[in-house]
PDB file of C-alpha atoms in Angstrom:
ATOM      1  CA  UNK A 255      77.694 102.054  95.552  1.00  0.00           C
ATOM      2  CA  UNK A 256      77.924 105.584  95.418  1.00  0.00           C
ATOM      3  CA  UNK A 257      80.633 107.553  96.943  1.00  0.00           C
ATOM      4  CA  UNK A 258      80.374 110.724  97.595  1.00  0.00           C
ATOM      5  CA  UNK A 259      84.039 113.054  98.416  1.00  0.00           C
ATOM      6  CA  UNK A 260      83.490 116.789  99.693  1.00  0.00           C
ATOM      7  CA  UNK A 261      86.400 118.436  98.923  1.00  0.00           C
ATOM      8  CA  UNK A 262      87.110 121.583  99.819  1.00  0.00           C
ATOM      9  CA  UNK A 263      89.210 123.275  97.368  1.00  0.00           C
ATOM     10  CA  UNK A 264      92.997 122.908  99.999  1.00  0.00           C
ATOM     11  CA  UNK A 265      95.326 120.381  99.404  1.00  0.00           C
ATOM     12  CA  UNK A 266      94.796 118.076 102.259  1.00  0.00           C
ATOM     13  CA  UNK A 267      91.575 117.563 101.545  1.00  0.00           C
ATOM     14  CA  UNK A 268      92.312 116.164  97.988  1.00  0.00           C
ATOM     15  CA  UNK A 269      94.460 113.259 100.347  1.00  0.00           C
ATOM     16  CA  UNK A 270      91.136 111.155  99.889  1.00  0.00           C
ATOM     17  CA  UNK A 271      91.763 110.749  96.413  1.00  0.00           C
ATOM     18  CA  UNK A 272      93.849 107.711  96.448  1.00  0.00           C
ATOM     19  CA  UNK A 273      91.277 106.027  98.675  1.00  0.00           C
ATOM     20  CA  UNK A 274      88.236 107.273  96.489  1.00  0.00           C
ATOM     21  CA  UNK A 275      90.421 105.745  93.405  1.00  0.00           C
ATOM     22  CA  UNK A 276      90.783 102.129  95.286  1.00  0.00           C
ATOM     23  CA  UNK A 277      86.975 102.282  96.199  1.00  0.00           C
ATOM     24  CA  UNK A 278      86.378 102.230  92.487  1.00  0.00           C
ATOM     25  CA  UNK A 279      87.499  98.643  92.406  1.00  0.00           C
ATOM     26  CA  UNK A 280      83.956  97.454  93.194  1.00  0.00           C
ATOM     27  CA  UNK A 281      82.175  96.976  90.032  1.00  0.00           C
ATOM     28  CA  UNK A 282      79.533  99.416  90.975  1.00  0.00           C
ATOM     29  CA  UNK A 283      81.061 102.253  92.144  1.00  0.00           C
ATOM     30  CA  UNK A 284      80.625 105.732  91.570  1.00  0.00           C
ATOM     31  CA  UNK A 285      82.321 108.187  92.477  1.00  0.00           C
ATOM     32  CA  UNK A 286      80.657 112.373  93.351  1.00  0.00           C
ATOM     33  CA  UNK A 287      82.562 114.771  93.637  1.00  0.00           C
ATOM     34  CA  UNK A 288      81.107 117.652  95.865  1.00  0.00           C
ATOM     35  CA  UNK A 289      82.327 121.134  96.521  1.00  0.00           C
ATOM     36  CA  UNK A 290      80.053 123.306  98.732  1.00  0.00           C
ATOM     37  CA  UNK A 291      80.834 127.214  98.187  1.00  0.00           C
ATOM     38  CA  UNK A 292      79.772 128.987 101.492  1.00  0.00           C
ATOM     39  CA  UNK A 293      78.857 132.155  99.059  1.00  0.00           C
ATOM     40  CA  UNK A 294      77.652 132.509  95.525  1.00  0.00           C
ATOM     41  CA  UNK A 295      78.698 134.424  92.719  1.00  0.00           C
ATOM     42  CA  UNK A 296      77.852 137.787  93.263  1.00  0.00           C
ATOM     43  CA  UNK A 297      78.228 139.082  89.793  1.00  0.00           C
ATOM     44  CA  UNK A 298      76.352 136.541  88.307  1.00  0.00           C
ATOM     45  CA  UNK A 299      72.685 137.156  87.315  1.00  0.00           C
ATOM     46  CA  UNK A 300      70.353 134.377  88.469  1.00  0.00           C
ATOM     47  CA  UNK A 301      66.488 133.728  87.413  1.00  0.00           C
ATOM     48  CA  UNK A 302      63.719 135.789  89.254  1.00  0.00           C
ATOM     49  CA  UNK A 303      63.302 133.875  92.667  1.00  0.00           C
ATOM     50  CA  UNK A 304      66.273 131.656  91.588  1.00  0.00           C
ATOM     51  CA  UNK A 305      69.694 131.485  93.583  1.00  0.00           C
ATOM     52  CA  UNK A 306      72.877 132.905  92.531  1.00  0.00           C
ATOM     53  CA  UNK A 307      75.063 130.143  91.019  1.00  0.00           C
ATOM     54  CA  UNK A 308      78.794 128.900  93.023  1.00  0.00           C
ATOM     55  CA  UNK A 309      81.852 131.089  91.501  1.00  0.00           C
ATOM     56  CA  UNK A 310      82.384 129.583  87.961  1.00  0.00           C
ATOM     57  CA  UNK A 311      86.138 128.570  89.775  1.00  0.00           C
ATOM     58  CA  UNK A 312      84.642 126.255  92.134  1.00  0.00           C
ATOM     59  CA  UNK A 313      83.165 124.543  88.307  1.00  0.00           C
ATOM     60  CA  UNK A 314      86.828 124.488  87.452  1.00  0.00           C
ATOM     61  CA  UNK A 315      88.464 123.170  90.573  1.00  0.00           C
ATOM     62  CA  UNK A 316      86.174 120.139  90.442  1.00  0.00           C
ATOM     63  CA  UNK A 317      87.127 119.269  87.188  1.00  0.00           C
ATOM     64  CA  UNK A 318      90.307 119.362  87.904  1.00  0.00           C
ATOM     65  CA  UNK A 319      90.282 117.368  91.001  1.00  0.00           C
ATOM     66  CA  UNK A 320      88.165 114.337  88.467  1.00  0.00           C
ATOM     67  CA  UNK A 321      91.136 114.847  86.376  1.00  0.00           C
ATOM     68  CA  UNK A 322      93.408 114.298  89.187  1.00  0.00           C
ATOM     69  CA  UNK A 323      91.154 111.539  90.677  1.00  0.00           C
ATOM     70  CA  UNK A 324      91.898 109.607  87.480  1.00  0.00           C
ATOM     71  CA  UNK A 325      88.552 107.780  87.339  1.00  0.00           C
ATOM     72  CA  UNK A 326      87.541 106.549  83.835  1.00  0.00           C
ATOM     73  CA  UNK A 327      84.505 109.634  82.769  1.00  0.00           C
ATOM     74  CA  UNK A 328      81.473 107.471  82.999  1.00  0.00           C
ATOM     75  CA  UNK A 329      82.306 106.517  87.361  1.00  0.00           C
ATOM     76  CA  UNK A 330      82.609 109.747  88.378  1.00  0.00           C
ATOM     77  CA  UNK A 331      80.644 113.301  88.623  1.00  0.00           C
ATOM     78  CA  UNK A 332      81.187 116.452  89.868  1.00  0.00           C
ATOM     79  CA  UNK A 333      78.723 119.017  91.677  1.00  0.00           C
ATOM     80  CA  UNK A 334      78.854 122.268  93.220  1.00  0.00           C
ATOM     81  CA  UNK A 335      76.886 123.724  95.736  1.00  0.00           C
ATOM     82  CA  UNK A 336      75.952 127.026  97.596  1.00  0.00           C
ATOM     83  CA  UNK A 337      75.388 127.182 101.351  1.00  0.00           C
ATOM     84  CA  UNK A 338      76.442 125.893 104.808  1.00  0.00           C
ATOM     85  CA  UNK A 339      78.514 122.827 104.067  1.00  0.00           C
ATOM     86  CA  UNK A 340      77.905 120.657 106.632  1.00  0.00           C
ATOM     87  CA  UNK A 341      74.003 120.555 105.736  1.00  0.00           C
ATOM     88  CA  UNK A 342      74.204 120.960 102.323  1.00  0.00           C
ATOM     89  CA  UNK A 343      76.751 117.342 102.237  1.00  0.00           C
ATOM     90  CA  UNK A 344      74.131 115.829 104.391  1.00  0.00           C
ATOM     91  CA  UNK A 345      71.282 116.817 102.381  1.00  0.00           C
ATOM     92  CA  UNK A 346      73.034 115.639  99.157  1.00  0.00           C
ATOM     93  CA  UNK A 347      73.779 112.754 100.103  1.00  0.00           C
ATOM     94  CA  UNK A 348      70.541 111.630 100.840  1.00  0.00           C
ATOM     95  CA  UNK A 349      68.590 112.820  97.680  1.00  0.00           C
ATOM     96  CA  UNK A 350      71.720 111.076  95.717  1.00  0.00           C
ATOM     97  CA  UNK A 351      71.357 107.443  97.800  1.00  0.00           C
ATOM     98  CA  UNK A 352      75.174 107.721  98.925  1.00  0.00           C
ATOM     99  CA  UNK A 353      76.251 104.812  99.863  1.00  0.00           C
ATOM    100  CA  UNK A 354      79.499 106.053 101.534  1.00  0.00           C
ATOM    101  CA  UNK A 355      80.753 109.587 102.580  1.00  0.00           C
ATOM    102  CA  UNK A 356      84.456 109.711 102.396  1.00  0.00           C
ATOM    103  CA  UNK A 357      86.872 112.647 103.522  1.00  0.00           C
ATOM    104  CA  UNK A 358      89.532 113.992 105.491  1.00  0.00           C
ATOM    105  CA  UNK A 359      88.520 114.914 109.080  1.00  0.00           C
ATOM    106  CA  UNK A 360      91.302 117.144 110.397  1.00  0.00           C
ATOM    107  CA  UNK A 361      93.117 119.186 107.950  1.00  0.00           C
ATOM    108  CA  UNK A 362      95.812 121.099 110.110  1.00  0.00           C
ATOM    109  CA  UNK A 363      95.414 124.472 109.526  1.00  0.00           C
ATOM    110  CA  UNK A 364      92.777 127.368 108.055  1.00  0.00           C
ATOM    111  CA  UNK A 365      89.613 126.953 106.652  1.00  0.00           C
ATOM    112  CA  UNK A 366      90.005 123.312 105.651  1.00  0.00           C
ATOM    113  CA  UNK A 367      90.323 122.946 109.482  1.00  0.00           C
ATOM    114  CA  UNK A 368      87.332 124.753 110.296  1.00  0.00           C
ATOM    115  CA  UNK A 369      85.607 122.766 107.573  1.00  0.00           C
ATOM    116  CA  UNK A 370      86.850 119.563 107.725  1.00  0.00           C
ATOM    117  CA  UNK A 371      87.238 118.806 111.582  1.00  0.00           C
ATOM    118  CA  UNK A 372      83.978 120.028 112.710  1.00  0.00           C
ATOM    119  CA  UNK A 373      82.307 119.065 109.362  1.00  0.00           C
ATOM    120  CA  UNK A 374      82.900 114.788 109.778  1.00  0.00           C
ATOM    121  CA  UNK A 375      81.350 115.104 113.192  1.00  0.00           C
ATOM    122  CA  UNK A 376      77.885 117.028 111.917  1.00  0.00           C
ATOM    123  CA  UNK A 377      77.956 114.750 108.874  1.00  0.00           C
ATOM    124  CA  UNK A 378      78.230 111.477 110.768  1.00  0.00           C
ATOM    125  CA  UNK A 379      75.162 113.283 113.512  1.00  0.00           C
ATOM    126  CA  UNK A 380      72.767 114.321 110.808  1.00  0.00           C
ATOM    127  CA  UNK A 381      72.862 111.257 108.585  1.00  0.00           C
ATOM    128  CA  UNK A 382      72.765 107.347 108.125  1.00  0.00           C
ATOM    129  CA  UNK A 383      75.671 106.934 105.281  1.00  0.00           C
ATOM    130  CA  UNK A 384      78.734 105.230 106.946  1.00  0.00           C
ATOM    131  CA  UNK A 385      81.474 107.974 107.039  1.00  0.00           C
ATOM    132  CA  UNK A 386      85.109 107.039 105.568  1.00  0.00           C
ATOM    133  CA  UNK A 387      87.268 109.299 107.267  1.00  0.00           C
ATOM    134  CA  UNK A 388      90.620 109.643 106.834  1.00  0.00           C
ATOM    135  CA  UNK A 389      92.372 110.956 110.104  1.00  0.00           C
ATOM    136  CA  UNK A 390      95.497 112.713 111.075  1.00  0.00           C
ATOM    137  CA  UNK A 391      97.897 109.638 111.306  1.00  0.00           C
ATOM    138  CA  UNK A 392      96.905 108.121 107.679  1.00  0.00           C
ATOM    139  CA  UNK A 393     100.156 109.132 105.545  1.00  0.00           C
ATOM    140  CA  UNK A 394      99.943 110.793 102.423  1.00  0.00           C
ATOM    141  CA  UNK A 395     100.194 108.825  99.617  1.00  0.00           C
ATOM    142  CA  UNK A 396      99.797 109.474  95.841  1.00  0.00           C
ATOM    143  CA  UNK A 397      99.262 105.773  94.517  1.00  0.00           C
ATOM    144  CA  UNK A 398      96.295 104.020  94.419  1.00  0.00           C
ATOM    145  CA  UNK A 399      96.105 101.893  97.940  1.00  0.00           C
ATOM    146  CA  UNK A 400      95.098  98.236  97.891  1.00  0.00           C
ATOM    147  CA  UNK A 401      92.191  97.234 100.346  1.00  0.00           C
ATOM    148  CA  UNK A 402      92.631  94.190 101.169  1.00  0.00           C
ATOM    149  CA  UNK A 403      92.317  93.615 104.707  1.00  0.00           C
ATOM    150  CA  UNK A 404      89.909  95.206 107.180  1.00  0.00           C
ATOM    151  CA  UNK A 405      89.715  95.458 111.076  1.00  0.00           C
ATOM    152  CA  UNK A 406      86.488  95.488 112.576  1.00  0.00           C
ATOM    153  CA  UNK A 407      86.107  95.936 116.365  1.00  0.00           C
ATOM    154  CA  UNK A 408      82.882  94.291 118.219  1.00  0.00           C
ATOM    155  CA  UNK A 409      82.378  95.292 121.565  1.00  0.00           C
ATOM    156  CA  UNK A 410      79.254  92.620 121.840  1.00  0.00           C
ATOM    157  CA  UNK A 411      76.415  95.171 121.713  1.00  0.00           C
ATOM    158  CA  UNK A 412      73.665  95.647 119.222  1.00  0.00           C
ATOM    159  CA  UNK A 413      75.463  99.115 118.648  1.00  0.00           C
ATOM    160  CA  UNK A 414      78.668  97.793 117.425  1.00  0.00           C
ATOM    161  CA  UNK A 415      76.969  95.908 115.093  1.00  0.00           C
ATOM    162  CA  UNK A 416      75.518  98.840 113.071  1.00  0.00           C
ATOM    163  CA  UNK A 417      79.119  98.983 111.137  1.00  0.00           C
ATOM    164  CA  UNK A 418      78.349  95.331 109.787  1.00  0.00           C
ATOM    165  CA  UNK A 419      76.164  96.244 106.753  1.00  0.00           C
ATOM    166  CA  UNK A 420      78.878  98.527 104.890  1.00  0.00           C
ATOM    167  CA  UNK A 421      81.413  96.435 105.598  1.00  0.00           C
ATOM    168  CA  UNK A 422      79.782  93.692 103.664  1.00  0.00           C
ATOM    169  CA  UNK A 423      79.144  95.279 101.209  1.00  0.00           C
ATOM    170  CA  UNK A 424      82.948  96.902 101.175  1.00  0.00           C
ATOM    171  CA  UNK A 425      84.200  93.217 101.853  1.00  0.00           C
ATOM    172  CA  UNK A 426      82.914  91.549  98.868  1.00  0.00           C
ATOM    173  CA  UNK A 427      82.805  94.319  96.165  1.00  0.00           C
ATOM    174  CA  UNK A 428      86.788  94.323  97.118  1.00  0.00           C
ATOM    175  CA  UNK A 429      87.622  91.164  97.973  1.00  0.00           C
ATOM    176  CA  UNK A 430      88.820  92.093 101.614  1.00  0.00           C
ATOM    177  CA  UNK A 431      89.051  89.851 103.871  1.00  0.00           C
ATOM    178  CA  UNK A 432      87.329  90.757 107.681  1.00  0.00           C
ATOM    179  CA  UNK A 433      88.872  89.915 111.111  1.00  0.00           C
ATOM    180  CA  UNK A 434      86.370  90.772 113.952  1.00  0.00           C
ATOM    181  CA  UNK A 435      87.945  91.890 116.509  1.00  0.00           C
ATOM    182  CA  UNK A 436      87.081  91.965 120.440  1.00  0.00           C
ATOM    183  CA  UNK A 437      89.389  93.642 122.787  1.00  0.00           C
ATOM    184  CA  UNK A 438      88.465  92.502 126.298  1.00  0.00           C
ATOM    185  CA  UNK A 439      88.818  94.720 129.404  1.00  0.00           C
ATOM    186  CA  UNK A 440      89.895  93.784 133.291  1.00  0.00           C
ATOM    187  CA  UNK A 441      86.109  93.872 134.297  1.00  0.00           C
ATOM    188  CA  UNK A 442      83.962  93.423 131.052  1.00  0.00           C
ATOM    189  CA  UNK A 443      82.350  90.246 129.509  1.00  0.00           C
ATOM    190  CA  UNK A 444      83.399  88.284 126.703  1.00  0.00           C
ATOM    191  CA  UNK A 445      81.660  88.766 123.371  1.00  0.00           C
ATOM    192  CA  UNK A 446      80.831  85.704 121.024  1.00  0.00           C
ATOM    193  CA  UNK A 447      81.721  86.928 117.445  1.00  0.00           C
ATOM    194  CA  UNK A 448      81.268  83.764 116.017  1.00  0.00           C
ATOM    195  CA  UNK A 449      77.469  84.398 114.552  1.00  0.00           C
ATOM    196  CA  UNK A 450      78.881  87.528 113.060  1.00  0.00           C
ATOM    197  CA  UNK A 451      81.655  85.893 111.247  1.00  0.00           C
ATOM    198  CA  UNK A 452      79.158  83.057 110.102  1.00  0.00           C
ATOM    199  CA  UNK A 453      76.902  85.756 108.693  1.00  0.00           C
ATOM    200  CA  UNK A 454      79.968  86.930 107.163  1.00  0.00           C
ATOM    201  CA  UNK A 455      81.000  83.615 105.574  1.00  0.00           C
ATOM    202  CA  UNK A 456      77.542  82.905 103.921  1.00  0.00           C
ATOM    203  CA  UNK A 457      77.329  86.026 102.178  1.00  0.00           C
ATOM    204  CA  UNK A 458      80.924  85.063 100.684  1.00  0.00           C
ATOM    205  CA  UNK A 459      83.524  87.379 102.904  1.00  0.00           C
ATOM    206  CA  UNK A 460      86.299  85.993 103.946  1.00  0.00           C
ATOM    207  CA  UNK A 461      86.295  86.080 107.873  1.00  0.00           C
ATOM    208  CA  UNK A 462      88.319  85.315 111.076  1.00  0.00           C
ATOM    209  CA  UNK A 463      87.664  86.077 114.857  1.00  0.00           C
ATOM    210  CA  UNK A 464      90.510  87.432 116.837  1.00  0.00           C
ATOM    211  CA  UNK A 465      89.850  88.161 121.058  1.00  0.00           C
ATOM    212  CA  UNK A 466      92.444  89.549 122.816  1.00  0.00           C
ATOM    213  CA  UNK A 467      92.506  90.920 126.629  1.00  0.00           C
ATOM    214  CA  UNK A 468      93.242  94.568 127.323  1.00  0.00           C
ATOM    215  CA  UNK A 469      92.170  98.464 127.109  1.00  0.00           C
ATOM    216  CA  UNK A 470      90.324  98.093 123.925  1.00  0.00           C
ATOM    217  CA  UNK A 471      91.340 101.534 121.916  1.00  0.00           C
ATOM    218  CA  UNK A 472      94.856 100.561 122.693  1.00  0.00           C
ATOM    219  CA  UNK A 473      94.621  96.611 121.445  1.00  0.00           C
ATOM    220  CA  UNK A 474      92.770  97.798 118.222  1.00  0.00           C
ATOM    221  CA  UNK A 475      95.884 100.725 117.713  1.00  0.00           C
ATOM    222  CA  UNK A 476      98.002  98.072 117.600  1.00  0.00           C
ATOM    223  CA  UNK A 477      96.675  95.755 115.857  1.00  0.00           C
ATOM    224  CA  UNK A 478      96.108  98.379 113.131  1.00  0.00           C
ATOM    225  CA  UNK A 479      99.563  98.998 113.601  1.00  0.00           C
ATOM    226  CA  UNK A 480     101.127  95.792 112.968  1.00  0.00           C
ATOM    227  CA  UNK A 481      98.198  93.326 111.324  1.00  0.00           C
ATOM    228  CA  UNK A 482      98.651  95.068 108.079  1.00  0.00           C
ATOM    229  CA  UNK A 483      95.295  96.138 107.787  1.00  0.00           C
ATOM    230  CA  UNK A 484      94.489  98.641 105.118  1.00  0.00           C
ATOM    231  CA  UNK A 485      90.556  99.800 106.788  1.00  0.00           C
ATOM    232  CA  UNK A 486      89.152  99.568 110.172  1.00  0.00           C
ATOM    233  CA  UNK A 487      85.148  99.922 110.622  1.00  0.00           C
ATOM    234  CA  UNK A 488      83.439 100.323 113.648  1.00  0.00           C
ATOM    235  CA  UNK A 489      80.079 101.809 115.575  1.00  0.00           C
ATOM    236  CA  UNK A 490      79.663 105.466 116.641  1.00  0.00           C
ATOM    237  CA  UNK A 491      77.249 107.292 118.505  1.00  0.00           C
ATOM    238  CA  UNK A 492      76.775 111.129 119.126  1.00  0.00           C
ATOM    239  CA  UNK A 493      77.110 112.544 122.366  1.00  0.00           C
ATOM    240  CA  UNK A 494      77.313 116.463 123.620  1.00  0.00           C
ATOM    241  CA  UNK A 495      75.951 117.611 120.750  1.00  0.00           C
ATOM    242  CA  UNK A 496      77.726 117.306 117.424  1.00  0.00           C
ATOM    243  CA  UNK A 497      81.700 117.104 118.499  1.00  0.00           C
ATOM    244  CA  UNK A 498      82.648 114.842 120.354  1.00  0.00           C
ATOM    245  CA  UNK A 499      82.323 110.829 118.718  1.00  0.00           C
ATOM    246  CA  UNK A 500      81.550 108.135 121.260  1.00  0.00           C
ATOM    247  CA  UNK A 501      82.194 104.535 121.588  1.00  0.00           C
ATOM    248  CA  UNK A 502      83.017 104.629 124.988  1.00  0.00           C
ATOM    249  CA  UNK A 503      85.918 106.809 124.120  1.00  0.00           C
ATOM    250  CA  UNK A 504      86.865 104.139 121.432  1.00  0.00           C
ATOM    251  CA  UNK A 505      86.201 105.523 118.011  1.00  0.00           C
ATOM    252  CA  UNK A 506      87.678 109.112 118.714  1.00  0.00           C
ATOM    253  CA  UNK A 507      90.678 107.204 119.609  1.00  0.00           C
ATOM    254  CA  UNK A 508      91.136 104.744 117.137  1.00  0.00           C
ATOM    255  CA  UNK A 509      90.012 107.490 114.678  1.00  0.00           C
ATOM    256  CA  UNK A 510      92.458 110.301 115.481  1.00  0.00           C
ATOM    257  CA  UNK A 511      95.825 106.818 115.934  1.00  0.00           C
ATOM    258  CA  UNK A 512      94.207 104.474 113.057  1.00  0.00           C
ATOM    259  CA  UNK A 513      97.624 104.424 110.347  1.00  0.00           C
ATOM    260  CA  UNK A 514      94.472 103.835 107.822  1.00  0.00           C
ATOM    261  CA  UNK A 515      91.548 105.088 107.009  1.00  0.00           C
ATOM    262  CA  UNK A 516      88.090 104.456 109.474  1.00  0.00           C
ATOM    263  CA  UNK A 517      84.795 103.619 108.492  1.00  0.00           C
ATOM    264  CA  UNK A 518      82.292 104.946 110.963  1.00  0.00           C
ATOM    265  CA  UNK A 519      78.277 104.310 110.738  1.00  0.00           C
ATOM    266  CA  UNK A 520      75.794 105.158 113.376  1.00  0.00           C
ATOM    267  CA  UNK A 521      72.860 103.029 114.057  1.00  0.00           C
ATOM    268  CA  UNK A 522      69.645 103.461 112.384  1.00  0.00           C
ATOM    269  CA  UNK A 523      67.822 104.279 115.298  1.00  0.00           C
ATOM    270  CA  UNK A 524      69.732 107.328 116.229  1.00  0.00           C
ATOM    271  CA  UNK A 525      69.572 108.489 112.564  1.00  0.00           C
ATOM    272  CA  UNK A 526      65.650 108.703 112.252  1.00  0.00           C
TER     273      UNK A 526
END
């Protein structure tokens, strides 16, 4: 799988390094490193009817940030780009066959703000690749995290069930083991996870059904918060334009409270 990290030159982006490093444990994982410079270099001389080039820095903060990455030389690449960043990602990520976009949604302050809040939304509207974002509550951390459990909320629509294919494919390249998980609400029906979990099981993930009752953003918070879950994955959907990220109001929730990181994919529908 490839997986490809925007980063965009500020600290908090770089955050996503750890989690880039423990999504290297699959055997066929790649990691791309992507910087998008919103202007070229102006004093460099480009081709007749050629672009200019990024600043040679943004060249040099990339390798740096491999360095940092700590990635054996053959599982990881670097790229630069020139343009609106939001598009350009988007756009790279489909000529590469990304399996996974992973980044830091909400840096707190500046341009990595502007970039990096507004920039998960547009990425996860304009493409298919399942998003890893990591949001404001995931602590720092400098070591490499282990990923061994993962949370994955079912709400009993065909929508929900969009998340399933990357987390398979997270799941067994890992070793994770999935609980699907079905928060139940005063006046809504109970969904049968059980053909899920089977599904699960024969393709050789490790899998467990959990139903609780309750408001389901807050029985998936804390269950995050004390299951000892190291990912949650779950559905999303678009609505009012590119901002706001709908599951009901379930994914912006669990996305801005999650303690780890949150896999997002849309359905393949809405993407084409």
């Amino acid at each position: 799988m490839k997986i490809l990290v925007p980063l965009d030159g500020a600290g908090p982006s770089e955050s996503i390094l750890p989690w880039a490093r423990a999504l290297l444990g699959m055997a066929d994982a790649r990691v791309l490193l992507l910087h998008v410079s919103l202007v070229p270099d102006l004093d460099a001389v480009a081709p007749e009817g050629q672009p200019r080039p990024a600043p040679a820095r943004c060249h040099s903060y990339l390798s740096e940030a491999a360095t940092r990455l700590g990635a054996p030389p053959d599982r990881v690449e670097t790229h630069v780009l020139v343009g609106p960043v939001a598009p350009m990602i988007e756009r790279f990520a489909s000529e590469h066959r990304a399996g996974l976009v992973a980044l830091r949604t909400s840096a707190r302050e500046g341009l990595a703000y502007l970039l990096f809040g507004s920039t998960a939304s547009e990425i996860l509207a304009g493409t298919r690749v399942p998003l890893l974002a990591l949001g404001p509550s995931v602590p720092p951390r400098t070591e490499t995290p282990t990923i061994r459990r993962v949370l994955v909320p079912l709400d009993g629509s065909e929508i929900a069930t969009a998340v399933l294919p990357v987390v398979t494919a997270l799941a067994k390249g890992l070793g994770a083991a999935v609980t699907l998980f079905h928060a139940r609400s005063s006046d809504g029906p109970v969904a049968s996870l059980e053909a899920h979990a089977d599904r699960l099981t024969a393709a050789g993930v490790s899998c467990e059904v959990v139903t609780v009752d309750g408001d389901p953003a807050e029985r998936i918070l804390d269950r995050l918060r004390t299951g000892g879950y190291d990912l949650a994955a779950l559905a999303t959907h678009g609505l009012s334009g590119l901002r706001r990220l709908l599951l009901g109001s379930v994914a912006e929730a669990v996305l801005h409270g999650s303690p780890c990181p949150v896999v997002l994919a849309r359905p393949v529908a809405e993407t084409e």
